[in-house]
Coordinates of C-alpha atoms and ligand atoms in Angstrom, one line a residue:
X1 CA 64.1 36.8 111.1
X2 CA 67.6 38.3 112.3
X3 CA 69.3 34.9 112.5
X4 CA 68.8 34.6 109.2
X5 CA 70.6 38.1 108.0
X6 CA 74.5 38.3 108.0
X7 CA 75.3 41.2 110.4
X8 CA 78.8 43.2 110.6
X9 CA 79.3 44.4 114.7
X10 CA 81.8 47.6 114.2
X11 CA 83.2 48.3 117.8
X12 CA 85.0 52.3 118.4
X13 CA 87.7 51.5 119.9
X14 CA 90.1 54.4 118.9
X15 CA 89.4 57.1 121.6
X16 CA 92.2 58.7 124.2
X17 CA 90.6 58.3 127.4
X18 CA 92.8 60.9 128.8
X19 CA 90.1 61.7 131.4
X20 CA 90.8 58.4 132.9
X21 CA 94.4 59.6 133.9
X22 CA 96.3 56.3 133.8
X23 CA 98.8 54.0 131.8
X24 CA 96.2 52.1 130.9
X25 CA 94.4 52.9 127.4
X26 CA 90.0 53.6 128.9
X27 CA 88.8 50.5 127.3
X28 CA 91.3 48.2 128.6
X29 CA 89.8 49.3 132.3
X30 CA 87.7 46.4 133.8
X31 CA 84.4 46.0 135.1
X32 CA 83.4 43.0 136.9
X33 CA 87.0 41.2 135.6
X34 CA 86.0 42.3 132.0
X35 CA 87.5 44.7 130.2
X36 CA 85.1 47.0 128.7
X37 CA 86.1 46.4 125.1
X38 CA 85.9 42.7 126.1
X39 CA 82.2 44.0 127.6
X40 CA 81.0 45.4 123.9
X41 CA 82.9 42.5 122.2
X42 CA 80.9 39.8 124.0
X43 CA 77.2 41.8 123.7
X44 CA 77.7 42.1 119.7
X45 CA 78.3 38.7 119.7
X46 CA 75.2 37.8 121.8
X47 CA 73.1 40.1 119.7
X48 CA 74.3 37.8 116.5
X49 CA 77.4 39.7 114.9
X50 CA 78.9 37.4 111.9
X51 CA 81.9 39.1 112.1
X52 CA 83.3 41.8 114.1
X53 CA 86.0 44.4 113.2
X54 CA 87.4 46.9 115.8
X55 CA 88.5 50.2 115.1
X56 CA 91.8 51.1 116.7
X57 CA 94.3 53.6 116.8
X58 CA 98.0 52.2 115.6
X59 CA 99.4 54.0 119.1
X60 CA 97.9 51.8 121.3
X61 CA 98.4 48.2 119.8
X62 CA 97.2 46.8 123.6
X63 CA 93.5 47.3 122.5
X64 CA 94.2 45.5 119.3
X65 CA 95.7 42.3 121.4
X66 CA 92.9 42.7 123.8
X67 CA 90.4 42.6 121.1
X68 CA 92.0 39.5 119.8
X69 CA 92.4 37.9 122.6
X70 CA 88.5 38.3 123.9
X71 CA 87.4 37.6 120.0
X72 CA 90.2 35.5 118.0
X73 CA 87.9 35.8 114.9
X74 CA 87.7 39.9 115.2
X75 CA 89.9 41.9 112.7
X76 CA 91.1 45.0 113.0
X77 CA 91.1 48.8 111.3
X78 CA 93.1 51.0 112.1
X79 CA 92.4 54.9 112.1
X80 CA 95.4 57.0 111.8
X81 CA 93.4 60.3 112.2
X82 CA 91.0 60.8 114.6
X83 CA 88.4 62.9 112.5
X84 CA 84.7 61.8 114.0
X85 CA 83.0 59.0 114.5
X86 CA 82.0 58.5 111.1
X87 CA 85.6 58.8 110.0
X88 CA 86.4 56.0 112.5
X89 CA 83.3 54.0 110.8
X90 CA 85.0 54.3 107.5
X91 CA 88.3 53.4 108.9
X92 CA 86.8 49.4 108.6
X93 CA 85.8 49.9 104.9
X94 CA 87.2 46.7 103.8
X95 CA 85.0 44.7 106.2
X96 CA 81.6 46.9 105.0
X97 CA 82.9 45.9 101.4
X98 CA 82.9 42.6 102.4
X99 CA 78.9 42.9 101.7
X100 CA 76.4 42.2 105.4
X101 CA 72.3 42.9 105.7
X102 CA 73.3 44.2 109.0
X103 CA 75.5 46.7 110.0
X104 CA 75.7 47.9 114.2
X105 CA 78.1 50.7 115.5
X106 CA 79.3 49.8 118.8
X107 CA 81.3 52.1 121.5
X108 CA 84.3 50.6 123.3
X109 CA 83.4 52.3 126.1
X110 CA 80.0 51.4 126.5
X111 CA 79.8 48.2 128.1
X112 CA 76.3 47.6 130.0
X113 CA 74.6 47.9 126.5
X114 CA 72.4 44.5 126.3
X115 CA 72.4 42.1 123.3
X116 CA 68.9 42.4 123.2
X117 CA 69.1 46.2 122.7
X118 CA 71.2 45.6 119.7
X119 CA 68.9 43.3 118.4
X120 CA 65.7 45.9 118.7
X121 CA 67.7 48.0 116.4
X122 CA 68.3 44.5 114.0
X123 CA 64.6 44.4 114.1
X124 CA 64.1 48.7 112.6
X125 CA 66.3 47.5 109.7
X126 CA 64.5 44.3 109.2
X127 CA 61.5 46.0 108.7
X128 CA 62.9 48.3 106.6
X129 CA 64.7 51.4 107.9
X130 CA 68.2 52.5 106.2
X131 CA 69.7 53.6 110.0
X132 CA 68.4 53.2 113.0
X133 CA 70.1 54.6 116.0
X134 CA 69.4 54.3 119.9
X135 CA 68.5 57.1 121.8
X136 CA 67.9 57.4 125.6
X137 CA 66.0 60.0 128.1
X138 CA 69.0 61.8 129.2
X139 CA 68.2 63.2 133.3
X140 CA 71.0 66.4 132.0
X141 CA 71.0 66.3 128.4
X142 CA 74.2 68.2 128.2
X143 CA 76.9 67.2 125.4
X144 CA 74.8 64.7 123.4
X145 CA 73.5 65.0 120.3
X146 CA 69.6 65.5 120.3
X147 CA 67.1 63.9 118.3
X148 CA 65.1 66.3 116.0
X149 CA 61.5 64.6 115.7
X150 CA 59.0 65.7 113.3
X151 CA 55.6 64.1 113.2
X152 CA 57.6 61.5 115.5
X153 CA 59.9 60.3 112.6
X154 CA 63.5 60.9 113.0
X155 CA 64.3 64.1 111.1
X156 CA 68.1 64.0 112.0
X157 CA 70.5 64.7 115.3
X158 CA 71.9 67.7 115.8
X159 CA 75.3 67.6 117.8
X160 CA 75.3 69.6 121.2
X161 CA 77.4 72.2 119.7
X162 CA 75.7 72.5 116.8
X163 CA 72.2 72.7 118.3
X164 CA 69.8 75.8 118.5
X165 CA 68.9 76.9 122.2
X166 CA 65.4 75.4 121.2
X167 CA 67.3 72.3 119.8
X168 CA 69.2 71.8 123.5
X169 CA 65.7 71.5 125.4
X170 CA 64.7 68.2 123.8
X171 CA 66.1 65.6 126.1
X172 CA 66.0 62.6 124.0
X173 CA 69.5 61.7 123.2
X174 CA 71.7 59.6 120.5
X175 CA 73.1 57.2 122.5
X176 CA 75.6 56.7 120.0
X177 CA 75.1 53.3 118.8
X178 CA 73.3 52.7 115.4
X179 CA 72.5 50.0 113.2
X180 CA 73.0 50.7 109.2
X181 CA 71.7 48.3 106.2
X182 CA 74.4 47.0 105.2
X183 CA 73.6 48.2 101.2
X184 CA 73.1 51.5 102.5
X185 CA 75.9 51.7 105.0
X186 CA 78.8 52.8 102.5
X187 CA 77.4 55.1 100.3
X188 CA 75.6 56.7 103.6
X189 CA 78.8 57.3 105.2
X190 CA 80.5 58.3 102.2
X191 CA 78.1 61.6 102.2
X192 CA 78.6 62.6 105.5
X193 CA 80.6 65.8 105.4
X194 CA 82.5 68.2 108.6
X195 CA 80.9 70.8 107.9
X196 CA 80.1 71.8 111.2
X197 CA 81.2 73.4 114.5
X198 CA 83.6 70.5 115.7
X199 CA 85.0 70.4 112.0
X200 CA 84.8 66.5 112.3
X201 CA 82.5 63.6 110.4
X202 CA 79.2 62.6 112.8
X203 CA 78.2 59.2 112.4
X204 CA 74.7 60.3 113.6
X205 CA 74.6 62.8 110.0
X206 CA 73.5 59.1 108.7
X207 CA 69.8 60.1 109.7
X208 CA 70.2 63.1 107.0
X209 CA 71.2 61.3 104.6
X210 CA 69.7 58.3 104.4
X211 CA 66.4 61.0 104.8
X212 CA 67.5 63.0 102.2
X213 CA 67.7 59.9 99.9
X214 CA 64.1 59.0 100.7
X215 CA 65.2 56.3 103.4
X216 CA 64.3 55.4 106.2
X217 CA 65.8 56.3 109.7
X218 CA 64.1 55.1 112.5
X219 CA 65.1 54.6 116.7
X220 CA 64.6 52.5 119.3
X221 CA 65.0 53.6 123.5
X222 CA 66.7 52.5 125.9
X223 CA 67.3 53.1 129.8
X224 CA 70.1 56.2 130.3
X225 CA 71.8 53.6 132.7
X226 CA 72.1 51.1 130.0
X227 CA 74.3 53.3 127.6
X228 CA 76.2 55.2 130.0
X229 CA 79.6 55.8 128.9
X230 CA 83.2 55.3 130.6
X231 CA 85.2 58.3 130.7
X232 CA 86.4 58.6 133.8
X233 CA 87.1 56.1 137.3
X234 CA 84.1 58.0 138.8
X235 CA 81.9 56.7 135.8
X236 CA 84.2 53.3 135.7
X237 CA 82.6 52.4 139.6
X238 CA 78.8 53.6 138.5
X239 CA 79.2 50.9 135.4
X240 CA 80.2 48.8 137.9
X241 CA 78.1 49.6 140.2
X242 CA 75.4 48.6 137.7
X243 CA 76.7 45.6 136.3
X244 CA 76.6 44.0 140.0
X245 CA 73.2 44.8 140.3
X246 CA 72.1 43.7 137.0
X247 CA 74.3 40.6 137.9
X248 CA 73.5 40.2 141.7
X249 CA 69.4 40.3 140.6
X250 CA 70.0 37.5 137.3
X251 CA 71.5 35.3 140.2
X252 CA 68.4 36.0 141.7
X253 CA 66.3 35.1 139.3
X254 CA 67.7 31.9 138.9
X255 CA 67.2 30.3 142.1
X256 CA 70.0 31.4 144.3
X257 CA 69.5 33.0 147.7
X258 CA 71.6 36.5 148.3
X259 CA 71.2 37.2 152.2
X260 CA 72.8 40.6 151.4
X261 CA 73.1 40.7 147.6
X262 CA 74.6 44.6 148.3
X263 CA 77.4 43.0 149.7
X264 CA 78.4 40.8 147.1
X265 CA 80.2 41.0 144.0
X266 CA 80.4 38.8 140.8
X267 CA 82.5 38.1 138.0
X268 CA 81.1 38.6 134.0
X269 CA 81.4 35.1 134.3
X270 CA 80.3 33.8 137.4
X271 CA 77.7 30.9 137.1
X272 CA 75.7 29.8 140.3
X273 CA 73.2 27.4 140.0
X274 CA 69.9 26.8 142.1
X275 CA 69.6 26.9 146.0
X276 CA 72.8 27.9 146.2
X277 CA 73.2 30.4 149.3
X278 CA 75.6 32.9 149.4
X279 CA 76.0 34.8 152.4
X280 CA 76.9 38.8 152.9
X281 CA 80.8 40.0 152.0
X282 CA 81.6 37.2 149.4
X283 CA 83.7 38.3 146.1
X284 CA 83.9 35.7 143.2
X285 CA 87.0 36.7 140.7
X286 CA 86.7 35.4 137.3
X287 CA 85.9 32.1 136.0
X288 CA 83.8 30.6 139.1
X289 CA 81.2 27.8 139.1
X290 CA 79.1 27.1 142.1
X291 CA 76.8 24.1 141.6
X292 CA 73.5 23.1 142.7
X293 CA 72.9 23.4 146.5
X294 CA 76.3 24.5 147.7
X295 CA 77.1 27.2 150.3
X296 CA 79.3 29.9 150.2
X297 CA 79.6 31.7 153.6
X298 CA 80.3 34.9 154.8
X299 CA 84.0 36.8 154.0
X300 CA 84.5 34.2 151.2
X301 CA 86.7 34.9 148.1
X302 CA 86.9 32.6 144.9
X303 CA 88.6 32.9 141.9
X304 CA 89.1 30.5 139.3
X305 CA 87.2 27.6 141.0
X306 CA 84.7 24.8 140.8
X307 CA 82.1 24.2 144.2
X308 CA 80.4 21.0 143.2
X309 CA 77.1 20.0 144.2
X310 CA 75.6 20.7 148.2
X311 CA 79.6 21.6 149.0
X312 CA 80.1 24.3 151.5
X313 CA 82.8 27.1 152.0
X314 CA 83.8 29.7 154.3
X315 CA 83.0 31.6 156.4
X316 CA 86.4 33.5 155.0
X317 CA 87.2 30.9 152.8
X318 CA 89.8 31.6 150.1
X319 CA 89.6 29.5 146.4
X320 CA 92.1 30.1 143.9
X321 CA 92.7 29.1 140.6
X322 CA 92.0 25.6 139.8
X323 CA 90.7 24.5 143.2
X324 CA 87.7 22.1 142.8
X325 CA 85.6 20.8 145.4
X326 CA 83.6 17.6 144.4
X327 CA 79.4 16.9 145.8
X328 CA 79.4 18.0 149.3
X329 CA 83.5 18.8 150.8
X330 CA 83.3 21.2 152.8
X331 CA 86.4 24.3 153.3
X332 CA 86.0 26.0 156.5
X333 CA 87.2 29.0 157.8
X334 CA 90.8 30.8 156.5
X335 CA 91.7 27.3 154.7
X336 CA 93.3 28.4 151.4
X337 CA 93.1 26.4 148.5
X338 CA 94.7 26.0 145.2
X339 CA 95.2 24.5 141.9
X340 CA 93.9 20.8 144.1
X341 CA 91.2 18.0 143.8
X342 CA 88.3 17.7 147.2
X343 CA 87.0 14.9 146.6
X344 CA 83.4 14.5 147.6
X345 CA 82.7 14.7 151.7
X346 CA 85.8 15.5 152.5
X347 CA 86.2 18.4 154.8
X348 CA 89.1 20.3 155.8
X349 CA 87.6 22.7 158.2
X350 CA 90.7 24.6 159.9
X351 CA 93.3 27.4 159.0
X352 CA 94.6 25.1 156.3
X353 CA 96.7 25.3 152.8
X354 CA 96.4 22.9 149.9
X355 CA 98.0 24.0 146.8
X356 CA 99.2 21.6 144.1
X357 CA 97.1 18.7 145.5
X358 CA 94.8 16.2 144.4
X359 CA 92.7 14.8 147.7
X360 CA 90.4 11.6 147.6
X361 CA 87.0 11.5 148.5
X362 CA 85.8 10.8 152.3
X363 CA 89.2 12.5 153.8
X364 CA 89.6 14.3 156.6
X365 CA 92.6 17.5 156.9
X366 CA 92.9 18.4 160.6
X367 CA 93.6 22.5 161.4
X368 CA 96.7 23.6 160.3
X369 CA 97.7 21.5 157.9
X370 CA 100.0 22.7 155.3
X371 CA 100.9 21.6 152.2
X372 CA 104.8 22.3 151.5
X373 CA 104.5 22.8 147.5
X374 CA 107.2 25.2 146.7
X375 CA 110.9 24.8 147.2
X376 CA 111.8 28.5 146.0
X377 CA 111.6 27.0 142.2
X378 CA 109.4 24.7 141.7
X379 CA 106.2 23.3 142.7
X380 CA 105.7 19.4 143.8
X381 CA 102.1 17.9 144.3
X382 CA 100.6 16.2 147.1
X383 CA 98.5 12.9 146.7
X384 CA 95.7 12.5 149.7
X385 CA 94.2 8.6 149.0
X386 CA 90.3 8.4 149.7
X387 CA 89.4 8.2 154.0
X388 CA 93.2 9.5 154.4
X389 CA 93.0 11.3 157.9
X390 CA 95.7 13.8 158.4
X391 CA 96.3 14.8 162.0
X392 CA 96.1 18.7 162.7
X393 CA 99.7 21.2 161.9
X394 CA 100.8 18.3 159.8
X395 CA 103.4 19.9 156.9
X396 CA 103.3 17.4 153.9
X397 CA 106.6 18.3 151.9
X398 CA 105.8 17.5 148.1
X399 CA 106.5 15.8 146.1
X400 CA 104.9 13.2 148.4
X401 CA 101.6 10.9 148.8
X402 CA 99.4 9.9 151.8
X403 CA 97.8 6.3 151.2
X404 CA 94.2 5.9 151.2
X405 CA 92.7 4.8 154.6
X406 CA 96.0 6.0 156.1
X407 CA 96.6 8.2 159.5
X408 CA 99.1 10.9 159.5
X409 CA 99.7 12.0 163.5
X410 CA 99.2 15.6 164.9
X411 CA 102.5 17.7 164.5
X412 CA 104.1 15.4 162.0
X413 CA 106.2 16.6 159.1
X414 CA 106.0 14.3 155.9
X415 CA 108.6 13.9 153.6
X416 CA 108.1 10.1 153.0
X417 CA 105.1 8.5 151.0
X418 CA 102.9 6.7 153.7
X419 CA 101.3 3.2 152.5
X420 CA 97.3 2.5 152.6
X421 CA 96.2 2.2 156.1
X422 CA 99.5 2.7 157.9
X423 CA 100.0 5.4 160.9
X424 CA 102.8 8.1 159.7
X425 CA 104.2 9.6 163.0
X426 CA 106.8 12.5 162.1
X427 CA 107.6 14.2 165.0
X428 CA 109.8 13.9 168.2
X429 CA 108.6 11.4 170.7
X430 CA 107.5 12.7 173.8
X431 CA 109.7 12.7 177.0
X432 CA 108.4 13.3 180.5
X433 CA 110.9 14.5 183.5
X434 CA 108.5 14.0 186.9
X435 CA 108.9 16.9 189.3
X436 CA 111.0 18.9 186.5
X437 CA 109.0 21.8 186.8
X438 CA 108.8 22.6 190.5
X439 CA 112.1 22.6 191.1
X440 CA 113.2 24.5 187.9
X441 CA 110.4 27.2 189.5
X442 CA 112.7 27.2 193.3
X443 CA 116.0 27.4 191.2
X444 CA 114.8 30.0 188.9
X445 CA 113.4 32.1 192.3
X446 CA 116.6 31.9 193.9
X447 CA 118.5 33.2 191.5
X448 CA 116.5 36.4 191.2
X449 CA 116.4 36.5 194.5
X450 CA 120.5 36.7 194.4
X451 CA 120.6 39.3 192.0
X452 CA 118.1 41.9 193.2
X453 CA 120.3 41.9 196.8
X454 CA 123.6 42.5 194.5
Ligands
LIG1 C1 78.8 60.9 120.4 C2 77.7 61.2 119.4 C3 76.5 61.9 120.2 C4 76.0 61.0 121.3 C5 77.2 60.6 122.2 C6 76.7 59.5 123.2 C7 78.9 61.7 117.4 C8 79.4 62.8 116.5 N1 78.2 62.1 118.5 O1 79.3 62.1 121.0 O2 75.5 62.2 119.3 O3 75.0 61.7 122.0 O4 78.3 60.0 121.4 O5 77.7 59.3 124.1 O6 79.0 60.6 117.1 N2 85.9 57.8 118.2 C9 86.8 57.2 117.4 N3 87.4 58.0 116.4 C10 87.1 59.3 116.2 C11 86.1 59.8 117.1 C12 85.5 59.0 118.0 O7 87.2 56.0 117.5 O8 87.6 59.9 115.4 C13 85.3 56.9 119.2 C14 85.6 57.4 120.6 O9 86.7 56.8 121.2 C15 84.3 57.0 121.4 C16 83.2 57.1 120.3 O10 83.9 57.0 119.1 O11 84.4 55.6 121.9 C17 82.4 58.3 120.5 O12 83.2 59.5 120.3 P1 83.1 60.7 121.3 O13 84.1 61.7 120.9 O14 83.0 60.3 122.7 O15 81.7 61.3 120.8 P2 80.7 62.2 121.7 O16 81.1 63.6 121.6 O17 80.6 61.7 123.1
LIG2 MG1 81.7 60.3 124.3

């Protein structure tokens, strides 16, 4: 039914934040490496938003390029004035013009909202109702507006200040998203006057109007957890908080064992497939994908990476951007990887580096090898050839290439490309002095013998 009806997503994006006490305008704050406006951006668009405008204010033009950059097909509106939140609805006229069957209201600073909650309220205007709005059973119903019921229909919302001491009992709250028809939407708002104690135009005065015009308003309910608001860093950690648990549980859900799922903490993006294990005190920064089977021990942190099918990492593993294990490598403990190829089986299992590498399948990197990538201007890769074994504290200086097949001895530092199959020895050769070391001991007693009589 919905997919069928056009549907505008208006995102409030214009607020001060001041409570937040930082540089930083509120809805550019992250949770779980998304920014909250990036958070409301991406559930509109799961709930089925056509187009999307965001209402900014021109003196923070960061929330505009964030917007953009999370939604390239977003516009924006700008709202000069901040005057109410039906003021700030207004302030995207030209895209309500543009004519939808749908119209939703999001907050910027609402991010744990679910597409599917959005789409209940789709459903009140498919089936008829002018403005529907989502409202919540607040534990401390201070500061929201309240839902006046009569005969269980909405009657309107009266604004906290606003209300009667009767009015401030009822406990079910405007959440402060709604959904408008989109024929309604414009002469709707257009009515709704600031005549009231906060001198300023309240989106939720839609209910009154659209029931003074013989239309229907209608609302659906959601959890109080699910449209908390950010204001400040103490309510930026409970939406986090949240997220990872809603997260933690979807990973769950999908075939993936958490030994201490308390302990670890996802991306918005993280993707882990089936029978993947992941042990306690692992952190995955944005844009990871852990495939089938793999194993991701304890301490771990990935960011940016790829663990292909049955391959293992950690205990205190470390993946950064662009480092992609093929079926079954294995990174063991404090080996750091980067922006480099595994191929499959390989294994480097030791206090290791690999940046700027591409590594063949069946190799093995002994402990403490190092990958030399950076001169102090640029970075040089280093190419490891399929069943290359690389002796342990080997430094490959890059640009250079290790043949497939080929042996690289303990201690040796690389500068030269080694050939398929050859042994590359880089070190000193070792000398051996017979009886050196007893008689450097006598000498060496003597003469402190000599100086403590002096
Ligand atoms: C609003 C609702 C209230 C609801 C509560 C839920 C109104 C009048 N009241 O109250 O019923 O219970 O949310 O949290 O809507 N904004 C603008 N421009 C403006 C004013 C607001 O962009 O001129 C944005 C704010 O940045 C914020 C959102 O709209 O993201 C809500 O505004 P806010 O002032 O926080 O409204 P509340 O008083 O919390
Ligand atoms: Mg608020």
């Amino acid at each position: 039914m919905q997919s069928a009806r056009s549907c505008l997503a208006i995102i409030l994006a214009a607020g001060e934040g001041t409570r937040m006490k930082s540089a930083r305008p509120k809805v550019l704050h992250e949770v779980a490496g998304r920014s909250l406006l990036g958070h409301a951006l991406a559930a509109v668009e799961a709930a089925g938003a056509s187009a999307v405008c965001v209402v900014v204010s021109p003196e923070r033009p960061e929330v505009g390029a964030e917007a953009l950059t999370r939604y390239p097909a977003a516009t924006l509106a700008f709202q000069t004035e901040r005057l109410g939140t039906a003021h700030a609805v207004l302030a995207a006229r030209e895209a309500l013009q543009a004519g939808y069957d749908d119209v939703i209201v999001a907050f910027a600073d609402t991010p744990l909202v679910r597409p599917e909650t959005f789409r209940a309220l789709r459903d009140e205007l498919a089936a008829g109702a002018a403005v529907a709005v989502l409202a919540f059973a607040a534990k401390d119903p201070t500061g929201y507006g309240r839902l006046v019921l009569s005969d269980s229909q909405l009657e309107s919302i009266v604004e906290h200040k606003d209300a009667t001491p009767e009015q401030r009992r009822i406990v079910l709250c405007n959440a402060g998203l709604m959904a408008l028809s989109g024929a309604q939407a414009l002469p709707i708002l257009e009515s709704i006057g600031d005549d009231n104690a906060q001198r300023e135009f309240y989106l939720p005065d839609a209910v009154k109007v659209a029931r003074s015009r013989g239309l229907k308003a209608t609302h659906t309910r959601a959890p109080e957890d699910e449209v908390m608001g950010v204001n400040d860093r103490l309510q930026l950690a409970a939406a986090e908080a949240r997220f990872q648990a809603r997260k933690r549980d979807e990973v769950m859900a999908q075939g993936a064992t958490l030994i201490a799922p308390e302990t670890v903490f996802f991306s918005h993006d993280t993707a882990i497939g089936r029978d993947v294990v992941i042990e306690p005190h692992c952190v995955f920064g944005p844009g990871v994908k852990v495939a089938d089977g793999a194993v991701i021990h304890a301490f771990s942190h990935l960011e940016g990476a790829e663990v292909g099918p049955g391959a293992s990492v950690g205990p205190y593993g470390r993946l950064r951007p662009g480092a992609r294990l093929a079926q079954g490598a294995k990174v063991g403990n404090f080996v750091e990887i980067k922006a480099a190829e595994i191929g499959a089986g390989t294994k480097i299992s030791h206090l290791t580096y690999i940046g700027d590498a591409s590594i063949g399948a069946g190799a093995n990197i002994g402990a403490g090898t190092i990958t030399c990538n950076y001169d102090g201007f640029n970075k040089a890769k280093t190419v490891i050839g399929a069943g290359a074994f690389v002796g342990s504290n080997s430094s490959l200086v890059a640009p250079v290439s290790i043949g497939e097949g080929a042996y690289v001895g303990s201690g040796s530092v690389i500068t030269e490309d080694v050939a398929a199959d050859a042994l590359a020895v880089g070190r000193a050769r070792q000398v051996e002095k017979p009886g050196w070391a007893s008689r450097f001991r006598a000498a060496a007693a003597a003469l402190k013998a000599r100086r403590a009589k002096a």
